[in-house]
Amino acid sequence: MARAISAIENGDPECLPLLNKLFTLARRATVIGVTGPPGAGKSTLVEKLAAAYRRKGSRVAILAVDPTSPFSGGAILGDRIRMQSLSTDEGVYIRSMATRGRLGGLAPATEDAVTVLEAAGYGTVAIETVGVGQDEVEVASLADITLLLLTPAMGDEVQAFKAGVMEIADIFVINKSDYAGSDRIAQEIAAMLSLSTAQGNWRPPIIKTVATTGQGIEDLLQAVGKFHSHAERSSLWKAREREKWRLRLLQLLRQKLFESVLHHVLSDQEIAEHVDRIIERRTDPHTVVEEIMKGLRWCA
Ligand SMILES: Nc1nc2c(ncn2[C@@H]2O[C@H](COP(=O)(O)OP(=O)(O)OP(=O)(O)O)[C@@H](O)[C@H]2O)c(=O)[nH]1
Ligand SMILES: [Mg+2]
């Protein structure tokens, strides 16, 4: 399993037949996305959630996506160490993945890693991603349920969140509720929610937790269970599933088309020449792209 994920991460073409087989075999896992700002307690909470699911008998996989540092080029990859209480449990699989420059908060291989884990029989897959409250919300399109972690320390920052960030939350978790201010932030979120239209008749609950002690984890599990049955009863899950695979298909296609243009149509030398012409203002970038597109027979 680990080798398969590494091969996928490295873009090994031999993975494609394997992924095809695994995908068609795989039983669906429940994918829980956990996102929130740096240090909000995501790993600590995921560790507690995983332990709770283990007690219910489910095997749990955790994918912790670490932003690749633009400075060192390496990821922090510290969560395996941080989630030590789970490290001796064979029913738990933990893996860190680096974003490697992919925008949106996921690692390039996250979706396919989920396929591998589903095929390996993990019933629950938790994906931890860092969201700084802006655009790192891609996890929501992959996950069945998205938990957005906030903390009392955030205060006014919540109001500065872009609308799209609040909308990804199926459940709001106010972690570090042992600190003062959790009621205030809960009220602010409730006020924001009252202004927005509920997605598929689901009003996201606001759950207070203290991940370090496990306080509130049982409430959170119940909220996840409630969402689960709501999403199954309503058409929410079906609609999300369609949208997820539609986006995934377009994303892969976009990437392939782009790579194939770079590979077959444009050499580095030609790109450099186009750049020269743009710098010299003999043409503009739009016109260059139009010219390149005209050169592609299948686009005509
Ligand atoms: N007081 C308090 N501390 C907490 C709580 N949850 C987590 N912490 C502490 O907050 C720090 C950060 O926790 P992590 O679980 O690593 O947070 P994270 O969101 O995964 O952090 P990154 O992955 O680095 O973004 C750790 O020192 C935790 O022990 C909580 O509910 N209360
Ligand atoms: Mg973490």
Short mmCIF file of C-alpha atoms and ligand atoms in Angstrom, two decimals:
data_model
loop_
_atom_site.label_atom_id
_atom_site.label_comp_id
_atom_site.label_asym_id
_atom_site.label_seq_id
_atom_site.Cartn_x
_atom_site.Cartn_y
_atom_site.Cartn_z
CA MET A 1 0.00 0.00 0.00
CA ALA A 2 2.73 2.45 0.98
CA ARG A 3 4.73 1.51 -2.11
CA ALA A 4 1.70 2.03 -4.34
CA ILE A 5 1.13 5.51 -2.90
CA SER A 6 4.81 6.38 -3.35
CA ALA A 7 4.73 5.19 -6.95
CA ILE A 8 1.65 7.34 -7.58
CA GLU A 9 3.38 10.30 -5.97
CA ASN A 10 6.34 9.81 -8.28
CA GLY A 11 4.12 9.71 -11.35
CA ASP A 12 5.13 6.15 -12.25
CA PRO A 13 3.10 5.26 -15.39
CA GLU A 14 2.83 1.65 -14.23
CA CYS A 15 0.38 2.90 -11.62
CA LEU A 16 -2.41 3.51 -14.11
CA PRO A 17 -3.47 -0.14 -14.58
CA LEU A 18 -3.13 -0.67 -10.82
CA LEU A 19 -5.29 2.36 -10.06
CA ASN A 20 -7.87 1.21 -12.57
CA LYS A 21 -8.10 -2.17 -10.90
CA LEU A 22 -8.18 -0.74 -7.40
CA PHE A 23 -10.74 1.91 -8.28
CA THR A 24 -13.21 -0.56 -9.70
CA LEU A 25 -12.68 -2.95 -6.79
CA ALA A 26 -12.65 -0.43 -4.00
CA ARG A 27 -15.46 -0.18 -1.49
CA ARG A 28 -16.28 3.38 -0.62
CA ALA A 29 -14.76 4.72 2.55
CA THR A 30 -16.16 7.67 4.43
CA VAL A 31 -13.74 10.48 3.71
CA ILE A 32 -13.58 13.14 6.41
CA GLY A 33 -11.81 16.35 5.50
CA VAL A 34 -10.38 18.32 8.40
CA THR A 35 -9.14 21.78 7.65
CA GLY A 36 -8.38 24.97 9.53
CA PRO A 37 -5.58 27.41 10.16
CA PRO A 38 -2.09 26.35 11.22
CA GLY A 39 -1.93 25.15 14.80
CA ALA A 40 -5.71 25.01 15.32
CA GLY A 41 -5.36 21.47 16.64
CA LYS A 42 -6.25 19.52 13.48
CA SER A 43 -3.76 16.70 14.06
CA THR A 44 -4.67 16.40 17.73
CA LEU A 45 -8.36 16.25 16.84
CA VAL A 46 -7.84 13.75 14.01
CA GLU A 47 -5.90 11.55 16.40
CA LYS A 48 -8.79 11.59 18.87
CA LEU A 49 -11.36 11.02 16.13
CA ALA A 50 -9.36 8.11 14.75
CA ALA A 51 -9.15 6.52 18.20
CA ALA A 52 -12.92 6.88 18.56
CA TYR A 53 -13.58 5.23 15.18
CA ARG A 54 -11.16 2.44 16.11
CA ARG A 55 -13.22 1.78 19.23
CA LYS A 56 -16.23 1.37 16.96
CA GLY A 57 -14.28 -1.19 14.97
CA SER A 58 -13.52 0.80 11.81
CA ARG A 59 -10.03 0.77 10.33
CA VAL A 60 -8.84 4.32 9.89
CA ALA A 61 -6.36 5.91 7.51
CA ILE A 62 -5.06 9.42 8.03
CA LEU A 63 -3.55 11.48 5.25
CA ALA A 64 -1.89 14.60 6.55
CA VAL A 65 -1.16 17.02 3.75
CA ASP A 66 1.77 19.25 4.58
CA PRO A 67 2.33 22.42 2.64
CA THR A 68 5.65 22.23 0.89
CA SER A 69 7.77 25.06 2.13
CA PRO A 70 8.56 27.43 -0.69
CA PHE A 71 11.88 28.06 1.00
CA SER A 72 13.23 24.61 1.72
CA GLY A 73 11.28 22.78 -0.97
CA GLY A 74 10.56 20.13 1.64
CA ALA A 75 7.46 19.39 3.63
CA ILE A 76 7.29 19.45 7.37
CA LEU A 77 6.06 15.84 7.56
CA GLY A 78 5.79 15.82 11.30
CA ASP A 79 2.39 14.29 11.92
CA ARG A 80 3.47 10.70 12.20
CA ILE A 81 5.51 11.76 15.16
CA ARG A 82 2.74 13.92 16.57
CA MET A 83 0.16 11.14 16.37
CA GLN A 84 2.21 8.76 18.43
CA SER A 85 -0.67 7.27 20.40
CA LEU A 86 -1.89 5.62 17.20
CA SER A 87 1.46 4.46 15.88
CA THR A 88 1.29 0.99 17.43
CA ASP A 89 -2.26 0.29 16.22
CA GLU A 90 -2.24 -1.86 13.10
CA GLY A 91 -5.77 -0.75 12.23
CA VAL A 92 -4.52 2.79 11.70
CA TYR A 93 -2.47 3.95 8.75
CA ILE A 94 -0.89 7.41 8.85
CA ARG A 95 0.83 9.07 5.98
CA SER A 96 2.08 12.57 5.33
CA MET A 97 1.90 13.92 1.83
CA ALA A 98 3.50 17.08 0.49
CA THR A 99 1.56 19.57 -1.63
CA ARG A 100 4.52 19.84 -4.03
CA GLY A 101 3.31 23.13 -5.36
CA ARG A 102 -0.29 22.08 -6.00
CA LEU A 103 -2.60 24.90 -5.06
CA GLY A 104 -5.81 24.31 -3.18
CA GLY A 105 -4.42 22.51 -0.15
CA LEU A 106 -4.21 18.94 -1.44
CA ALA A 107 -1.18 16.95 -2.56
CA PRO A 108 -1.14 15.88 -6.21
CA ALA A 109 -1.63 12.22 -5.26
CA THR A 110 -4.26 12.65 -2.54
CA GLU A 111 -7.25 11.47 -4.59
CA ASP A 112 -5.44 8.37 -5.82
CA ALA A 113 -4.09 7.62 -2.35
CA VAL A 114 -7.71 7.54 -1.17
CA THR A 115 -8.44 4.94 -3.87
CA VAL A 116 -5.57 2.77 -2.62
CA LEU A 117 -6.76 3.09 0.98
CA GLU A 118 -10.34 2.26 0.05
CA ALA A 119 -9.18 -0.82 -1.83
CA ALA A 120 -7.15 -1.82 1.21
CA GLY A 121 -10.34 -1.80 3.23
CA TYR A 122 -10.08 1.32 5.34
CA GLY A 123 -13.63 2.33 6.20
CA THR A 124 -12.72 5.81 7.31
CA VAL A 125 -10.17 8.09 5.71
CA ALA A 126 -9.37 11.39 7.41
CA ILE A 127 -7.56 14.03 5.40
CA GLU A 128 -5.91 16.87 7.27
CA THR A 129 -5.10 19.97 5.26
CA VAL A 130 -3.95 23.40 6.35
CA GLY A 131 -6.29 26.15 5.32
CA VAL A 132 -5.25 29.66 6.06
CA GLY A 133 -8.75 30.90 5.52
CA GLN A 134 -8.35 31.75 1.88
CA ASP A 135 -8.30 29.28 -0.95
CA GLU A 136 -7.16 25.99 0.51
CA VAL A 137 -10.58 24.48 0.29
CA GLU A 138 -10.08 21.78 -2.31
CA VAL A 139 -10.38 19.10 0.36
CA ALA A 140 -14.10 19.82 0.47
CA SER A 141 -14.57 18.57 -3.06
CA LEU A 142 -12.85 15.29 -2.21
CA ALA A 143 -14.33 14.68 1.23
CA ASP A 144 -17.77 13.36 2.07
CA ILE A 145 -17.81 15.49 5.20
CA THR A 146 -15.72 18.57 5.87
CA LEU A 147 -14.89 19.80 9.34
CA LEU A 148 -13.65 23.37 9.60
CA LEU A 149 -11.61 23.96 12.74
CA LEU A 150 -11.51 27.39 14.28
CA THR A 151 -10.20 28.55 17.63
CA PRO A 152 -11.27 31.25 20.10
CA ALA A 153 -7.99 33.04 19.39
CA MET A 154 -9.17 33.80 15.88
CA GLY A 155 -11.71 36.39 16.98
CA ASP A 156 -12.31 38.89 14.23
CA GLU A 157 -10.43 36.86 11.65
CA VAL A 158 -13.53 34.76 11.15
CA GLN A 159 -15.36 37.72 9.70
CA ALA A 160 -12.56 38.26 7.23
CA PHE A 161 -12.93 34.73 5.85
CA LYS A 162 -13.93 34.68 2.26
CA ALA A 163 -17.46 33.46 1.78
CA GLY A 164 -16.22 30.32 0.05
CA VAL A 165 -14.31 29.18 3.09
CA MET A 166 -17.29 29.20 5.45
CA GLU A 167 -19.37 27.36 2.88
CA ILE A 168 -17.14 24.31 2.83
CA ALA A 169 -17.95 23.46 6.44
CA ASP A 170 -20.47 20.72 7.06
CA ILE A 171 -19.57 21.00 10.72
CA PHE A 172 -17.84 23.86 12.49
CA VAL A 173 -15.48 22.79 15.24
CA ILE A 174 -14.36 25.36 17.75
CA ASN A 175 -11.30 23.68 19.12
CA LYS A 176 -9.25 24.94 22.06
CA SER A 177 -12.51 25.72 23.79
CA ASP A 178 -10.58 25.60 27.05
CA TYR A 179 -9.51 29.12 26.14
CA ALA A 180 -11.81 32.09 26.69
CA GLY A 181 -13.85 33.36 23.78
CA SER A 182 -15.30 30.16 22.37
CA ASP A 183 -18.87 31.36 22.99
CA ARG A 184 -18.22 34.59 21.18
CA ILE A 185 -16.80 32.89 18.13
CA ALA A 186 -19.67 30.40 18.14
CA GLN A 187 -22.11 33.33 18.12
CA GLU A 188 -20.27 34.98 15.26
CA ILE A 189 -20.41 31.82 13.18
CA ALA A 190 -24.08 31.32 14.01
CA ALA A 191 -24.76 34.89 12.92
CA MET A 192 -22.93 34.34 9.63
CA LEU A 193 -24.78 31.08 9.06
CA SER A 194 -28.15 32.71 9.60
CA LEU A 195 -27.39 34.95 6.65
CA SER A 196 -26.38 32.18 4.29
CA THR A 197 -28.62 29.70 2.57
CA ALA A 198 -28.36 26.18 3.91
CA GLN A 199 -26.85 23.64 1.54
CA GLY A 200 -29.35 20.86 0.93
CA ASN A 201 -31.29 21.82 4.06
CA TRP A 202 -28.32 21.14 6.30
CA ARG A 203 -27.44 23.80 8.80
CA PRO A 204 -23.87 23.13 9.91
CA PRO A 205 -23.72 22.57 13.67
CA ILE A 206 -21.09 24.31 15.77
CA ILE A 207 -19.29 21.89 18.09
CA LYS A 208 -16.90 22.94 20.83
CA THR A 209 -13.95 20.69 21.50
CA VAL A 210 -10.76 20.46 23.49
CA ALA A 211 -8.78 18.08 21.33
CA THR A 212 -6.00 17.62 23.87
CA THR A 213 -8.38 16.17 26.48
CA GLY A 214 -10.94 14.67 24.12
CA GLN A 215 -13.72 16.89 25.44
CA GLY A 216 -16.47 17.29 22.85
CA ILE A 217 -15.21 14.45 20.63
CA GLU A 218 -18.31 12.39 21.37
CA ASP A 219 -20.53 15.35 20.34
CA LEU A 220 -18.49 15.68 17.19
CA LEU A 221 -18.90 11.99 16.36
CA GLN A 222 -22.63 12.35 16.80
CA ALA A 223 -22.71 15.39 14.53
CA VAL A 224 -20.75 13.48 11.88
CA GLY A 225 -23.19 10.59 12.18
CA LYS A 226 -26.14 12.96 11.82
CA PHE A 227 -24.64 14.54 8.73
CA HIS A 228 -23.99 11.07 7.35
CA SER A 229 -27.62 10.03 7.60
CA HIS A 230 -28.87 13.41 6.41
CA ALA A 231 -26.63 13.29 3.34
CA GLU A 232 -27.73 9.75 2.57
CA ARG A 233 -31.43 10.53 2.98
CA SER A 234 -31.36 13.71 0.96
CA SER A 235 -29.81 13.80 -2.47
CA LEU A 236 -26.84 15.73 -1.09
CA TRP A 237 -24.31 12.93 -1.29
CA LYS A 238 -25.32 11.88 -4.77
CA ALA A 239 -25.05 15.45 -5.99
CA ARG A 240 -21.66 15.90 -4.35
CA GLU A 241 -20.40 12.63 -5.75
CA ARG A 242 -21.33 13.70 -9.27
CA GLU A 243 -19.72 17.08 -8.83
CA LYS A 244 -16.59 15.52 -7.34
CA TRP A 245 -15.97 13.20 -10.27
CA ARG A 246 -16.91 15.85 -12.79
CA LEU A 247 -14.30 18.21 -11.33
CA ARG A 248 -11.74 15.41 -11.05
CA LEU A 249 -12.23 14.42 -14.66
CA LEU A 250 -11.88 17.98 -15.89
CA GLN A 251 -8.87 18.53 -13.67
CA LEU A 252 -7.03 15.49 -15.02
CA LEU A 253 -7.99 16.36 -18.57
CA ARG A 254 -6.77 19.91 -18.17
CA GLN A 255 -3.48 18.67 -16.81
CA LYS A 256 -3.03 16.09 -19.59
CA LEU A 257 -3.91 18.53 -22.36
CA PHE A 258 -1.51 21.07 -20.97
CA GLU A 259 1.29 18.54 -20.58
CA SER A 260 0.70 17.21 -24.07
CA VAL A 261 0.87 20.70 -25.56
CA LEU A 262 4.13 21.31 -23.74
CA HIS A 263 5.44 17.93 -24.77
CA HIS A 264 4.37 17.71 -28.42
CA VAL A 265 3.70 21.22 -29.60
CA LEU A 266 5.89 23.71 -27.84
CA SER A 267 9.57 23.29 -27.09
CA ASP A 268 11.30 25.30 -24.38
CA GLN A 269 13.11 27.07 -27.17
CA GLU A 270 9.84 28.13 -28.81
CA ILE A 271 8.43 29.31 -25.50
CA ALA A 272 11.58 31.39 -25.02
CA GLU A 273 11.11 32.91 -28.47
CA HIS A 274 7.50 33.80 -27.73
CA VAL A 275 8.63 35.40 -24.46
CA ASP A 276 11.23 37.42 -26.37
CA ARG A 277 8.56 38.71 -28.75
CA ILE A 278 6.33 39.64 -25.82
CA ILE A 279 9.13 41.46 -24.01
CA GLU A 280 9.96 43.37 -27.16
CA ARG A 281 6.26 44.19 -27.39
CA ARG A 282 6.08 42.88 -30.92
CA THR A 283 3.00 40.94 -29.83
CA ASP A 284 0.97 40.33 -26.71
CA PRO A 285 0.47 37.11 -24.74
CA HIS A 286 -3.19 36.65 -25.80
CA THR A 287 -2.22 36.74 -29.44
CA VAL A 288 0.59 34.26 -28.85
CA VAL A 289 -1.82 31.83 -27.21
CA GLU A 290 -4.27 32.26 -30.11
CA GLU A 291 -1.45 31.48 -32.56
CA ILE A 292 -0.43 28.39 -30.61
CA MET A 293 -4.05 27.20 -30.46
CA LYS A 294 -4.40 27.64 -34.23
CA GLY A 295 -1.41 25.37 -34.62
CA LEU A 296 -3.24 22.57 -32.82
CA ARG A 297 -5.11 20.70 -35.53
CA TRP A 298 -7.62 19.09 -33.15
CA CYS A 299 -8.76 22.47 -31.91
CA ALA A 300 -9.65 23.78 -35.32
N1 LIG B 1 -5.13 24.19 25.02
C1 LIG B 1 -5.35 23.44 23.96
N2 LIG B 1 -4.32 23.11 23.16
C2 LIG B 1 -4.58 22.34 22.08
C3 LIG B 1 -5.88 21.88 21.79
N3 LIG B 1 -5.81 21.15 20.64
C4 LIG B 1 -4.54 21.15 20.25
N4 LIG B 1 -3.78 21.86 21.12
C5 LIG B 1 -2.32 22.13 21.05
O1 LIG B 1 -2.11 23.02 19.97
C6 LIG B 1 -0.87 22.71 19.33
C7 LIG B 1 -1.10 22.48 17.85
O2 LIG B 1 -1.86 21.30 17.68
P1 LIG B 1 -1.84 20.45 16.33
O3 LIG B 1 -2.80 19.34 16.52
O4 LIG B 1 -0.47 20.10 15.94
O5 LIG B 1 -2.43 21.53 15.35
P2 LIG B 1 -2.54 21.46 13.76
O6 LIG B 1 -3.75 22.25 13.40
O7 LIG B 1 -2.50 20.04 13.31
O8 LIG B 1 -1.23 22.21 13.34
P3 LIG B 1 -0.56 22.23 11.87
O9 LIG B 1 -0.74 20.86 11.28
O10 LIG B 1 0.85 22.57 12.16
O11 LIG B 1 -1.29 23.30 11.12
C8 LIG B 1 -0.31 21.51 20.05
O12 LIG B 1 0.62 21.95 20.99
C9 LIG B 1 -1.52 20.90 20.71
O13 LIG B 1 -1.21 20.18 21.87
C10 LIG B 1 -6.96 22.26 22.65
O14 LIG B 1 -8.13 21.91 22.45
N5 LIG B 1 -6.63 23.03 23.71
MG MG B 2 -1.23 19.09 11.91
#
